[in-house]
Amino acid sequence: EAGVAQSPRYKIIEKRQSVAFWCNPISGHATLYWYQQILGQGPKLLIQFQNNGVVDDSQLPKDRFSAERLKGVDSTLKIQPAKLEDSAVYLCASSLAGFEQYFGPGTRLTVT
Amino acid sequence: GQQLNQSPQSMFIQEGEDVSMNCTSSSIFNTWLWYKQDPGEGPVLLIALYKAGELTSNGRLTAQFGITRKDSFLNISASIPSDVGIYFCAGQLGGNKLVFGAGTILRVKS
């Protein structure tokens, strides 16, 4: 069974630029999550989708971050414009019944 | 918001030794999960605990869901070099939301 796929794996941009990350969850997993992991910390939930609907986006900085999951499968997370403090690893995870989340390899973003 | 306190923050042990780490919170959780993260990779699920008092093993790993539902423990027996990494505990609230600890960095001296 293929795992959670993410791309790109690495991205370097200048502040005020925009960037997008893509995630394809494990086949059949209805729930998809985006996390932000700052160096030295545990992952922090940004947004949770159930199929193509948003369940929880309470910690998403909506003035600059947006995410969509139009067909209930893959998802895109966008940052526009990026700030220096957005430098982090962005992790995508998916789950079948909600209890056990499986993570992708992440995208390491560096904002200069 | 909810916070999980993981300890120790890091440990450097001899190959073959047993390892213990724990996670505590002021909040009650429905589920406890333990993940391991290698450099440049995403967290990998090791063990999931669903009931207070539950003790679950996965090979050399054993984890327990505390009776108060506010803590969990992870033990690794006979550590080997590939056990190196960062171990995260995560508590699950309603709505399947996970809250992560800051991690325990494990280094093994061969």
PDB file of N, CA and C in Angstrom, chain A residues 9 33 35 37 40-43 45 48 56 58-59 91 97-105, chain B residues 31 33 35 37 40-45 48 50 88 92 95-103:
ATOM      1  N   ARG A   9       9.850  18.154  -1.960  1.00  0.00           N
ATOM      2  CA  ARG A   9      10.456  17.793  -0.688  1.00  0.00           C
ATOM      3  C   ARG A   9      11.161  18.987  -0.056  1.00  0.00           C
ATOM      4  N   TYR A  33      -4.894  15.861   6.893  1.00  0.00           N
ATOM      5  CA  TYR A  33      -4.421  16.888   7.815  1.00  0.00           C
ATOM      6  C   TYR A  33      -3.180  17.565   7.237  1.00  0.00           C
ATOM      7  N   TYR A  35       0.046  19.768   8.839  1.00  0.00           N
ATOM      8  CA  TYR A  35       0.732  20.185  10.049  1.00  0.00           C
ATOM      9  C   TYR A  35       1.922  21.074   9.698  1.00  0.00           C
ATOM     10  N   GLN A  37       5.674  21.911  11.328  1.00  0.00           N
ATOM     11  CA  GLN A  37       6.635  21.498  12.335  1.00  0.00           C
ATOM     12  C   GLN A  37       7.847  22.424  12.293  1.00  0.00           C
ATOM     13  N   GLY A  40      12.767  21.646  16.234  1.00  0.00           N
ATOM     14  CA  GLY A  40      12.831  21.447  17.673  1.00  0.00           C
ATOM     15  C   GLY A  40      11.479  21.309  18.346  1.00  0.00           C
ATOM     16  N   GLN A  41      10.408  21.300  17.563  1.00  0.00           N
ATOM     17  CA  GLN A  41       9.068  21.189  18.129  1.00  0.00           C
ATOM     18  C   GLN A  41       8.317  20.019  17.505  1.00  0.00           C
ATOM     19  N   GLY A  42       7.211  19.651  18.143  1.00  0.00           N
ATOM     20  CA  GLY A  42       6.340  18.654  17.557  1.00  0.00           C
ATOM     21  C   GLY A  42       5.443  19.283  16.503  1.00  0.00           C
ATOM     22  N   PRO A  43       4.839  18.456  15.666  1.00  0.00           N
ATOM     23  CA  PRO A  43       3.929  18.986  14.642  1.00  0.00           C
ATOM     24  C   PRO A  43       2.739  19.713  15.262  1.00  0.00           C
ATOM     25  N   LEU A  45      -1.124  21.148  14.252  1.00  0.00           N
ATOM     26  CA  LEU A  45      -2.169  21.053  13.233  1.00  0.00           C
ATOM     27  C   LEU A  45      -2.519  22.425  12.677  1.00  0.00           C
ATOM     28  N   GLN A  48      -7.695  20.461   9.074  1.00  0.00           N
ATOM     29  CA  GLN A  48      -8.163  19.083   8.939  1.00  0.00           C
ATOM     30  C   GLN A  48      -9.350  19.067   7.987  1.00  0.00           C
ATOM     31  N   ASP A  56     -11.547  21.437  10.854  1.00  0.00           N
ATOM     32  CA  ASP A  56     -10.904  22.299  11.844  1.00  0.00           C
ATOM     33  C   ASP A  56      -9.819  23.105  11.153  1.00  0.00           C
ATOM     34  N   SER A  58      -8.842  26.120  12.908  1.00  0.00           N
ATOM     35  CA  SER A  58      -8.728  27.145  13.942  1.00  0.00           C
ATOM     36  C   SER A  58      -7.302  27.670  14.115  1.00  0.00           C
ATOM     37  N   GLN A  59      -6.284  26.874  13.738  1.00  0.00           N
ATOM     38  CA  GLN A  59      -4.905  27.321  13.897  1.00  0.00           C
ATOM     39  C   GLN A  59      -4.253  27.692  12.566  1.00  0.00           C
ATOM     40  N   LEU A  91       3.946  19.024   7.010  1.00  0.00           N
ATOM     41  CA  LEU A  91       3.631  17.601   6.963  1.00  0.00           C
ATOM     42  C   LEU A  91       2.165  17.409   6.606  1.00  0.00           C
ATOM     43  N   ALA A  97     -10.105   5.911   9.860  1.00  0.00           N
ATOM     44  CA  ALA A  97     -11.212   6.029  10.810  1.00  0.00           C
ATOM     45  C   ALA A  97     -10.992   7.148  11.801  1.00  0.00           C
ATOM     46  N   GLY A  98      -9.853   7.847  11.674  1.00  0.00           N
ATOM     47  CA  GLY A  98      -9.611   9.008  12.510  1.00  0.00           C
ATOM     48  C   GLY A  98      -8.662   8.780  13.653  1.00  0.00           C
ATOM     49  N   PHE A  99      -8.489   7.547  14.101  1.00  0.00           N
ATOM     50  CA  PHE A  99      -7.651   7.344  15.272  1.00  0.00           C
ATOM     51  C   PHE A  99      -6.161   7.349  14.936  1.00  0.00           C
ATOM     52  N   GLU A 100      -5.754   6.724  13.886  1.00  0.00           N
ATOM     53  CA  GLU A 100      -4.343   6.580  13.576  1.00  0.00           C
ATOM     54  C   GLU A 100      -4.015   7.379  12.326  1.00  0.00           C
ATOM     55  N   GLN A 101      -3.150   8.369  12.501  1.00  0.00           N
ATOM     56  CA  GLN A 101      -2.762   9.224  11.401  1.00  0.00           C
ATOM     57  C   GLN A 101      -1.416   8.776  10.848  1.00  0.00           C
ATOM     58  N   TYR A 102      -1.323   8.744   9.527  1.00  0.00           N
ATOM     59  CA  TYR A 102      -0.106   8.340   8.843  1.00  0.00           C
ATOM     60  C   TYR A 102       0.436   9.549   8.086  1.00  0.00           C
ATOM     61  N   PHE A 103       1.725   9.793   8.278  1.00  0.00           N
ATOM     62  CA  PHE A 103       2.349  11.002   7.770  1.00  0.00           C
ATOM     63  C   PHE A 103       3.136  10.770   6.488  1.00  0.00           C
ATOM     64  N   GLY A 104       3.197  11.806   5.668  1.00  0.00           N
ATOM     65  CA  GLY A 104       4.087  11.825   4.521  1.00  0.00           C
ATOM     66  C   GLY A 104       5.473  12.289   4.941  1.00  0.00           C
ATOM     67  N   PRO A 105       6.416  12.368   3.972  1.00  0.00           N
ATOM     68  CA  PRO A 105       7.795  12.737   4.300  1.00  0.00           C
ATOM     69  C   PRO A 105       7.989  14.217   4.602  1.00  0.00           C
TER      70      PRO A 105
ATOM     71  N   THR B  31      -7.100   8.977  23.416  1.00  0.00           N
ATOM     72  CA  THR B  31      -6.161   8.058  22.779  1.00  0.00           C
ATOM     73  C   THR B  31      -4.763   8.634  22.931  1.00  0.00           C
ATOM     74  N   LEU B  33      -0.835   8.198  21.253  1.00  0.00           N
ATOM     75  CA  LEU B  33      -0.073   7.635  20.145  1.00  0.00           C
ATOM     76  C   LEU B  33       1.399   7.959  20.340  1.00  0.00           C
ATOM     77  N   TYR B  35       5.014   8.176  18.138  1.00  0.00           N
ATOM     78  CA  TYR B  35       5.607   8.241  16.803  1.00  0.00           C
ATOM     79  C   TYR B  35       7.124   8.339  16.925  1.00  0.00           C
ATOM     80  N   GLN B  37      10.417   9.829  14.534  1.00  0.00           N
ATOM     81  CA  GLN B  37      10.760  10.608  13.365  1.00  0.00           C
ATOM     82  C   GLN B  37      12.261  10.562  13.127  1.00  0.00           C
ATOM     83  N   GLY B  40      14.769  14.209   8.241  1.00  0.00           N
ATOM     84  CA  GLY B  40      14.319  14.372   6.870  1.00  0.00           C
ATOM     85  C   GLY B  40      13.094  13.558   6.491  1.00  0.00           C
ATOM     86  N   GLU B  41      12.465  12.937   7.482  1.00  0.00           N
ATOM     87  CA  GLU B  41      11.284  12.110   7.210  1.00  0.00           C
ATOM     88  C   GLU B  41      10.117  12.554   8.078  1.00  0.00           C
ATOM     89  N   GLY B  42       8.926  12.062   7.728  1.00  0.00           N
ATOM     90  CA  GLY B  42       7.773  12.329   8.562  1.00  0.00           C
ATOM     91  C   GLY B  42       7.690  11.352   9.728  1.00  0.00           C
ATOM     92  N   PRO B  43       6.902  11.664  10.742  1.00  0.00           N
ATOM     93  CA  PRO B  43       6.741  10.750  11.885  1.00  0.00           C
ATOM     94  C   PRO B  43       6.110   9.429  11.435  1.00  0.00           C
ATOM     95  N   VAL B  44       6.586   8.341  12.034  1.00  0.00           N
ATOM     96  CA  VAL B  44       6.066   7.008  11.758  1.00  0.00           C
ATOM     97  C   VAL B  44       5.376   6.493  13.009  1.00  0.00           C
ATOM     98  N   LEU B  45       4.155   6.019  12.862  1.00  0.00           N
ATOM     99  CA  LEU B  45       3.391   5.535  14.003  1.00  0.00           C
ATOM    100  C   LEU B  45       4.012   4.248  14.551  1.00  0.00           C
ATOM    101  N   ALA B  48      -0.365   2.692  19.215  1.00  0.00           N
ATOM    102  CA  ALA B  48      -1.567   3.450  19.532  1.00  0.00           C
ATOM    103  C   ALA B  48      -2.243   2.803  20.739  1.00  0.00           C
ATOM    104  N   TYR B  50      -5.695   2.925  23.325  1.00  0.00           N
ATOM    105  CA  TYR B  50      -7.079   3.386  23.260  1.00  0.00           C
ATOM    106  C   TYR B  50      -7.823   3.377  24.586  1.00  0.00           C
ATOM    107  N   PHE B  88       7.973  11.100  19.557  1.00  0.00           N
ATOM    108  CA  PHE B  88       6.907  12.025  19.917  1.00  0.00           C
ATOM    109  C   PHE B  88       5.731  11.265  20.503  1.00  0.00           C
ATOM    110  N   GLN B  92      -4.911  12.391  21.684  1.00  0.00           N
ATOM    111  CA  GLN B  92      -6.021  12.662  20.770  1.00  0.00           C
ATOM    112  C   GLN B  92      -7.234  13.160  21.525  1.00  0.00           C
ATOM    113  N   GLY B  95     -12.931  14.782  17.909  1.00  0.00           N
ATOM    114  CA  GLY B  95     -12.776  15.257  16.545  1.00  0.00           C
ATOM    115  C   GLY B  95     -11.480  14.811  15.908  1.00  0.00           C
ATOM    116  N   ASN B  96     -10.813  13.833  16.529  1.00  0.00           N
ATOM    117  CA  ASN B  96      -9.585  13.257  15.989  1.00  0.00           C
ATOM    118  C   ASN B  96      -8.416  14.214  15.931  1.00  0.00           C
ATOM    119  N   LYS B  97      -8.473  15.296  16.685  1.00  0.00           N
ATOM    120  CA  LYS B  97      -7.381  16.261  16.704  1.00  0.00           C
ATOM    121  C   LYS B  97      -6.250  15.737  17.581  1.00  0.00           C
ATOM    122  N   LEU B  98      -5.015  15.770  17.046  1.00  0.00           N
ATOM    123  CA  LEU B  98      -3.839  15.331  17.791  1.00  0.00           C
ATOM    124  C   LEU B  98      -3.075  16.530  18.330  1.00  0.00           C
ATOM    125  N   VAL B  99      -2.607  16.402  19.578  1.00  0.00           N
ATOM    126  CA  VAL B  99      -1.704  17.381  20.173  1.00  0.00           C
ATOM    127  C   VAL B  99      -0.397  16.657  20.441  1.00  0.00           C
ATOM    128  N   PHE B 100       0.711  17.220  19.937  1.00  0.00           N
ATOM    129  CA  PHE B 100       2.008  16.570  20.046  1.00  0.00           C
ATOM    130  C   PHE B 100       2.854  17.168  21.157  1.00  0.00           C
ATOM    131  N   GLY B 101       3.688  16.313  21.766  1.00  0.00           N
ATOM    132  CA  GLY B 101       4.728  16.797  22.649  1.00  0.00           C
ATOM    133  C   GLY B 101       5.893  17.327  21.826  1.00  0.00           C
ATOM    134  N   ALA B 102       6.912  17.853  22.523  1.00  0.00           N
ATOM    135  CA  ALA B 102       8.073  18.444  21.839  1.00  0.00           C
ATOM    136  C   ALA B 102       9.107  17.400  21.432  1.00  0.00           C
ATOM    137  N   GLY B 103       8.934  16.175  21.888  1.00  0.00           N
ATOM    138  CA  GLY B 103       9.819  15.101  21.456  1.00  0.00           C
ATOM    139  C   GLY B 103      10.925  14.778  22.434  1.00  0.00           C
TER     140      GLY B 103
END
